Tab-separated table of C-alpha atoms in Angstrom:
chain	number	residue	atom	x	y	z
R	1	MET	CA	112.363	89.698	72.847
R	2	GLU	CA	111.115	86.121	72.860
R	3	ALA	CA	110.013	84.424	69.636
R	4	ASN	CA	106.332	84.744	70.551
R	5	GLY	CA	106.625	88.508	71.113
R	6	LEU	CA	106.102	88.208	74.853
R	7	GLY	CA	108.325	89.563	77.618
R	8	PRO	CA	109.763	87.450	80.439
R	9	GLN	CA	106.538	87.560	82.507
R	10	GLY	CA	104.288	86.662	79.575
R	11	PHE	CA	103.304	90.284	78.899
R	12	PRO	CA	103.578	91.824	75.404
R	13	GLU	CA	107.002	93.310	74.712
R	14	LEU	CA	107.192	97.051	75.488
R	15	LYS	CA	107.406	99.166	72.321
R	16	ASN	CA	107.725	102.650	73.846
R	17	ASP	CA	110.011	102.776	76.885
R	18	THR	CA	110.659	106.547	76.752
R	19	PHE	CA	108.906	107.188	80.061
R	20	LEU	CA	110.809	104.436	81.860
R	21	ARG	CA	114.167	105.523	80.459
R	22	ALA	CA	113.497	109.100	81.575
R	23	ALA	CA	112.506	107.861	85.039
R	24	TRP	CA	115.815	105.984	85.308
R	25	GLY	CA	117.712	109.136	84.315
R	26	GLU	CA	118.642	107.967	80.828
R	27	ASP	CA	118.733	110.185	77.754
R	28	THR	CA	115.568	110.225	75.653
R	29	ASP	CA	114.785	111.600	72.204
R	30	TYR	CA	111.965	113.720	73.621
R	31	THR	CA	110.286	114.545	76.926
R	32	PRO	CA	107.700	111.856	77.700
R	33	VAL	CA	104.185	112.997	78.609
R	34	TRP	CA	101.505	111.500	80.826
R	35	CYS	CA	98.801	113.018	83.040
R	36	MET	CA	98.121	112.239	86.670
R	37	ARG	CA	94.361	112.445	86.128
R	38	GLN	CA	94.636	110.796	82.760
R	39	ALA	CA	91.203	109.165	82.937
R	40	GLY	CA	88.742	111.868	83.890
R	41	ARG	CA	85.591	113.862	83.318
R	42	TYR	CA	87.098	115.715	80.348
R	43	LEU	CA	86.435	112.557	78.306
R	44	PRO	CA	82.802	111.967	77.229
R	45	GLU	CA	83.469	108.222	77.091
R	46	PHE	CA	84.736	108.337	80.678
R	47	ARG	CA	81.529	109.995	81.852
R	48	GLU	CA	79.473	107.429	79.956
R	49	THR	CA	81.375	104.473	81.438
R	50	ARG	CA	81.269	105.922	84.972
R	51	ALA	CA	77.516	106.574	84.784
R	52	ALA	CA	76.881	102.839	84.683
R	53	GLN	CA	77.774	102.223	88.358
R	54	ASP	CA	78.954	103.960	91.530
R	55	PHE	CA	82.599	104.967	91.888
R	56	PHE	CA	83.953	102.215	94.111
R	57	SER	CA	81.993	99.533	92.242
R	58	THR	CA	83.865	100.762	89.187
R	59	CYS	CA	87.166	100.509	91.081
R	60	ARG	CA	86.331	96.898	91.990
R	61	SER	CA	85.671	95.932	88.367
R	62	PRO	CA	88.928	94.970	86.579
R	63	GLU	CA	87.199	95.247	83.200
R	64	ALA	CA	85.903	98.775	83.938
R	65	CYS	CA	89.275	99.923	85.332
R	66	CYS	CA	91.040	98.593	82.266
R	67	GLU	CA	88.638	100.375	79.938
R	68	LEU	CA	88.976	103.689	81.789
R	69	THR	CA	92.776	103.375	81.806
R	70	LEU	CA	92.883	102.821	78.052
R	71	GLN	CA	90.419	105.550	77.020
R	72	PRO	CA	92.896	108.487	77.088
R	73	LEU	CA	95.428	106.493	75.046
R	74	ARG	CA	92.912	106.086	72.247
R	75	ARG	CA	92.754	109.869	71.890
R	76	PHE	CA	96.247	111.115	72.740
R	77	PRO	CA	99.847	109.993	72.022
R	78	LEU	CA	100.732	109.615	75.707
R	79	ASP	CA	103.903	107.860	76.850
R	80	ALA	CA	102.474	106.014	79.863
R	81	ALA	CA	99.200	104.745	81.258
R	82	ILE	CA	98.234	104.963	84.939
R	83	ILE	CA	95.847	102.360	86.271
R	84	PHE	CA	92.373	103.624	87.151
R	85	SER	CA	91.851	103.173	90.886
R	86	ASP	CA	91.735	105.306	94.033
R	87	ILE	CA	94.037	105.857	96.991
R	88	LEU	CA	91.168	105.158	99.404
R	89	VAL	CA	90.972	101.466	98.563
R	90	ILE	CA	93.571	101.039	101.325
R	91	PRO	CA	91.308	102.323	104.152
R	92	GLN	CA	88.527	100.175	102.682
R	93	ALA	CA	90.787	97.112	102.758
R	94	LEU	CA	91.574	97.911	106.410
R	95	GLY	CA	87.867	97.650	107.169
R	96	MET	CA	86.645	101.252	106.956
R	97	GLU	CA	83.536	102.125	104.991
R	98	VAL	CA	84.148	104.734	102.291
R	99	THR	CA	81.580	106.085	99.860
R	100	MET	CA	81.923	108.611	97.053
R	101	VAL	CA	79.219	111.270	97.380
R	102	PRO	CA	78.401	113.112	94.116
R	103	GLY	CA	79.378	116.762	94.368
R	104	LYS	CA	81.117	116.227	97.710
R	105	GLY	CA	83.773	113.566	97.283
R	106	PRO	CA	84.835	110.731	99.587
R	107	SER	CA	82.964	110.213	102.832
R	108	PHE	CA	83.744	107.987	105.847
R	109	PRO	CA	80.535	107.425	107.850
R	110	GLU	CA	82.579	106.311	110.867
R	111	PRO	CA	85.961	108.097	110.867
R	112	LEU	CA	88.644	107.469	113.465
R	113	ARG	CA	87.953	109.678	116.491
R	114	GLU	CA	89.723	108.073	119.450
R	115	GLU	CA	92.869	106.014	119.890
R	116	GLN	CA	90.851	102.870	120.573
R	117	ASP	CA	89.282	103.239	117.116
R	118	LEU	CA	92.544	101.884	115.711
R	119	GLU	CA	91.462	98.500	117.077
R	120	ARG	CA	88.707	98.484	114.432
R	121	LEU	CA	91.264	98.262	111.642
R	122	ARG	CA	92.047	94.930	110.031
R	123	ASP	CA	95.500	93.395	110.060
R	124	PRO	CA	97.540	95.134	107.295
R	125	ALA	CA	98.534	91.668	106.069
R	126	ALA	CA	94.930	91.237	104.845
R	127	VAL	CA	95.240	94.079	102.351
R	128	VAL	CA	96.732	91.995	99.538
R	129	SER	CA	93.821	89.568	99.450
R	130	GLU	CA	91.256	92.351	99.910
R	131	LEU	CA	92.666	94.274	96.927
R	132	ALA	CA	93.023	91.383	94.489
R	133	TYR	CA	90.714	93.275	92.123
R	134	VAL	CA	93.361	96.004	91.689
R	135	PHE	CA	95.988	93.421	90.768
R	136	GLN	CA	93.576	91.790	88.323
R	137	ALA	CA	92.922	95.175	86.695
R	138	ILE	CA	96.656	95.804	86.321
R	139	THR	CA	97.319	92.412	84.729
R	140	LEU	CA	94.379	92.766	82.350
R	141	THR	CA	95.455	96.281	81.372
R	142	ARG	CA	99.081	95.226	80.760
R	143	HIS	CA	97.839	92.653	78.270
R	144	ARG	CA	95.341	95.015	76.617
R	145	LEU	CA	98.019	97.705	76.267
R	146	ALA	CA	99.858	95.241	74.039
R	147	GLY	CA	103.174	96.866	74.903
R	148	ARG	CA	102.168	100.287	73.569
R	149	VAL	CA	103.355	102.182	76.687
R	150	PRO	CA	104.305	101.273	80.276
R	151	LEU	CA	101.696	101.023	83.016
R	152	ILE	CA	102.043	102.994	86.267
R	153	GLY	CA	100.644	101.757	89.570
R	154	PHE	CA	100.093	104.028	92.561
R	155	ALA	CA	98.979	104.499	96.154
R	156	GLY	CA	98.416	107.292	98.644
R	157	ALA	CA	101.142	108.005	101.201
R	158	PRO	CA	100.490	107.276	104.902
R	159	TRP	CA	99.896	110.869	106.078
R	160	THR	CA	97.450	111.574	103.246
R	161	LEU	CA	95.486	108.384	103.968
R	162	MET	CA	95.506	109.218	107.683
R	163	THR	CA	93.892	112.593	107.021
R	164	TYR	CA	90.928	111.047	105.219
R	165	MET	CA	90.474	108.356	107.853
R	166	ILE	CA	90.330	110.920	110.675
R	167	GLU	CA	88.631	113.845	108.939
R	168	GLY	CA	85.983	111.587	107.436
R	169	GLY	CA	86.480	113.104	103.995
R	170	SER	CA	88.019	116.123	102.355
R	171	SER	CA	89.031	119.097	104.498
R	172	SER	CA	90.504	122.514	103.839
R	173	THR	CA	92.335	122.623	107.180
R	174	MET	CA	92.920	118.998	108.275
R	175	ALA	CA	92.211	120.278	111.803
R	176	GLN	CA	91.113	116.894	113.196
R	177	ALA	CA	94.086	115.017	111.729
R	178	LYS	CA	96.572	117.655	112.881
R	179	ARG	CA	95.035	117.586	116.343
R	180	TRP	CA	95.966	113.903	116.454
R	181	LEU	CA	99.591	114.761	115.643
R	182	TYR	CA	99.767	117.213	118.553
R	183	GLN	CA	97.564	115.467	121.118
R	184	ARG	CA	98.035	111.804	120.164
R	185	PRO	CA	101.533	111.527	118.676
R	186	LYS	CA	101.952	107.898	119.774
R	187	ALA	CA	98.632	106.841	118.243
R	188	SER	CA	99.433	108.880	115.129
R	189	HIS	CA	102.671	106.979	114.612
R	190	GLN	CA	100.829	103.714	115.264
R	191	LEU	CA	98.317	104.530	112.518
R	192	LEU	CA	101.054	105.651	110.114
R	193	ARG	CA	102.899	102.367	110.727
R	194	ILE	CA	99.719	100.375	110.057
R	195	LEU	CA	99.262	102.220	106.774
R	196	THR	CA	102.907	101.715	105.808
R	197	ASP	CA	102.611	98.013	106.585
R	198	ALA	CA	99.569	97.871	104.296
R	199	LEU	CA	101.115	99.922	101.502
R	200	VAL	CA	104.319	97.923	101.083
R	201	PRO	CA	102.740	94.587	100.068
R	202	TYR	CA	100.097	96.465	98.065
R	203	LEU	CA	102.711	98.234	95.944
R	204	VAL	CA	104.805	95.082	95.580
R	205	GLY	CA	101.640	93.260	94.523
R	206	GLN	CA	101.068	95.863	91.821
R	207	VAL	CA	104.518	95.157	90.387
R	208	VAL	CA	103.909	91.400	90.533
R	209	ALA	CA	100.640	92.034	88.672
R	210	GLY	CA	102.409	94.013	85.942
R	211	ALA	CA	102.955	97.634	87.017
R	212	GLN	CA	106.177	98.971	85.450
R	213	ALA	CA	106.517	102.059	87.668
R	214	LEU	CA	105.018	103.168	90.983
R	215	GLN	CA	103.894	106.565	92.235
R	216	LEU	CA	103.253	107.511	95.853
R	217	PHE	CA	100.874	110.460	96.292
R	218	GLU	CA	101.414	112.627	99.385
R	219	SER	CA	98.528	114.844	98.342
R	220	HIS	CA	98.209	116.626	101.696
R	221	ALA	CA	101.871	117.451	102.312
R	222	GLY	CA	101.061	121.159	102.205
R	223	HIS	CA	99.008	120.931	105.386
R	224	LEU	CA	102.185	120.182	107.321
R	225	GLY	CA	105.023	122.618	107.933
R	226	PRO	CA	108.646	121.442	107.686
R	227	LEU	CA	108.760	120.199	111.300
R	228	LEU	CA	105.580	118.117	111.223
R	229	PHE	CA	106.384	116.836	107.734
R	230	SER	CA	109.826	115.645	108.810
R	231	LYS	CA	108.308	113.883	111.838
R	232	PHE	CA	105.043	112.408	110.575
R	233	ALA	CA	105.292	112.135	106.773
R	234	LEU	CA	108.878	111.864	105.554
R	235	PRO	CA	109.943	108.830	107.660
R	236	TYR	CA	107.067	106.791	106.253
R	237	ILE	CA	107.642	107.990	102.686
R	238	ARG	CA	111.230	106.777	103.038
R	239	ASP	CA	110.177	103.508	104.636
R	240	VAL	CA	107.745	102.699	101.816
R	241	ALA	CA	110.448	103.095	99.162
R	242	LYS	CA	113.075	101.184	101.132
R	243	ARG	CA	110.814	98.256	101.951
R	244	VAL	CA	109.207	97.993	98.508
R	245	LYS	CA	112.627	97.850	96.843
R	246	ALA	CA	113.858	95.269	99.349
R	247	ARG	CA	110.754	93.099	98.846
R	248	LEU	CA	111.122	93.225	95.061
R	249	GLN	CA	114.747	92.167	95.343
R	250	GLU	CA	113.881	89.354	97.761
R	251	ALA	CA	111.229	88.127	95.325
R	252	GLY	CA	113.715	88.146	92.440
R	253	LEU	CA	111.750	90.821	90.596
R	254	ALA	CA	113.361	93.553	88.511
R	255	PRO	CA	113.305	97.002	90.152
R	256	VAL	CA	110.843	99.585	88.896
R	257	PRO	CA	111.261	103.359	89.085
R	258	MET	CA	109.395	104.970	91.973
R	259	ILE	CA	107.940	108.478	91.928
R	260	ILE	CA	107.122	110.582	94.971
R	261	PHE	CA	104.686	113.454	94.536
R	262	ALA	CA	104.160	115.640	97.603
R	263	LYS	CA	101.645	118.340	96.709
R	264	ASP	CA	102.619	121.748	98.108
R	265	GLY	CA	105.716	120.124	99.609
R	266	HIS	CA	108.091	122.701	98.140
R	267	PHE	CA	109.674	123.151	101.574
R	268	ALA	CA	110.931	119.557	101.522
R	269	LEU	CA	112.349	119.123	98.011
R	270	GLU	CA	115.850	118.340	99.222
R	271	GLU	CA	114.586	115.778	101.735
R	272	LEU	CA	112.307	114.175	99.142
R	273	ALA	CA	115.232	113.930	96.742
R	274	GLN	CA	117.021	111.805	99.347
R	275	ALA	CA	113.996	109.651	100.231
R	276	GLY	CA	114.846	106.742	97.930
R	277	TYR	CA	112.749	107.563	94.867
R	278	GLU	CA	114.014	107.835	91.289
R	279	VAL	CA	111.662	110.722	90.432
R	280	VAL	CA	110.297	113.655	92.433
R	281	GLY	CA	107.074	115.082	91.036
R	282	LEU	CA	106.495	118.836	91.165
R	283	ASP	CA	103.289	120.810	91.462
R	284	TRP	CA	102.499	124.130	89.804
R	285	THR	CA	103.939	126.178	92.692
R	286	VAL	CA	107.520	125.032	92.038
R	287	ALA	CA	109.757	126.311	89.224
R	288	PRO	CA	111.332	123.217	87.606
R	289	GLN	CA	114.687	124.957	87.168
R	290	LYS	CA	114.828	125.838	90.860
R	291	ALA	CA	113.830	122.329	91.897
R	292	ARG	CA	116.485	120.815	89.659
R	293	SER	CA	119.172	123.014	91.193
R	294	VAL	CA	118.102	121.958	94.702
R	295	MET	CA	117.996	118.249	93.859
R	296	GLU	CA	120.843	117.994	91.347
R	297	GLY	CA	122.459	114.564	91.516
R	298	GLU	CA	119.994	113.201	94.103
R	299	VAL	CA	117.270	111.808	91.810
R	300	GLU	CA	117.082	110.571	88.231
R	301	GLY	CA	114.136	112.762	87.228
R	302	VAL	CA	112.334	115.912	88.311
């Protein structure tokens, strides 16, 4: 610790590193706890803050994101904070309009329908400048946390983002997106590469801004069987981890633990364990003991 109480990047020294040590596979005195939807409607103060402006305006306000990130920590002795944002800021940064409709969820007025629609997307290299507000929120929150707990950054995985961009919102079947996989495999891979190319600098930028761990959400893994998952999701999940770690090393930045969470991806636990992430998140359909036996020695944390 430096004499002024600041870490090497000018952030307050971390006082509780239990979550990070667990993520790196080190022994801890207790099991660290954090919640994926840590900031949410269960908090009256969250509802009050959110009522002031629409969802994505909130996401674009570093001050509001910081406040929403900190609210749960004022009530509960959690071991990590996760920045308030949304996975759909990536499609927005690529030039797609996304709105959050009350009672319905995200909506894309003009989803991707044909292969030529990919030409509407911005260059993935533009994402970093388009999402500067996320980086500002992370830096502000790191300082306001005052070293109490580590801060987690996150993004949606390519397949999950692809589903929203094609379906135009939430879907119980992902029929339109899966039709692309079968009927337009070349265009599907092109879109997944575009998203990967956008995600890598975005996640690296989060670390530069102050994120101390990263989570990739493959929320729609369960809509793919083992074959489609191994062809259209897993290669890009692996590529994100590999390229983010390489970029951090090239930039002279310390590595951060990476978490992969593939909802309903119980059929791919072994593959996920070998995808380059330190932690594999589990959903409620997987027995932790069984998952640990499948992934023993492959990841630091389950």
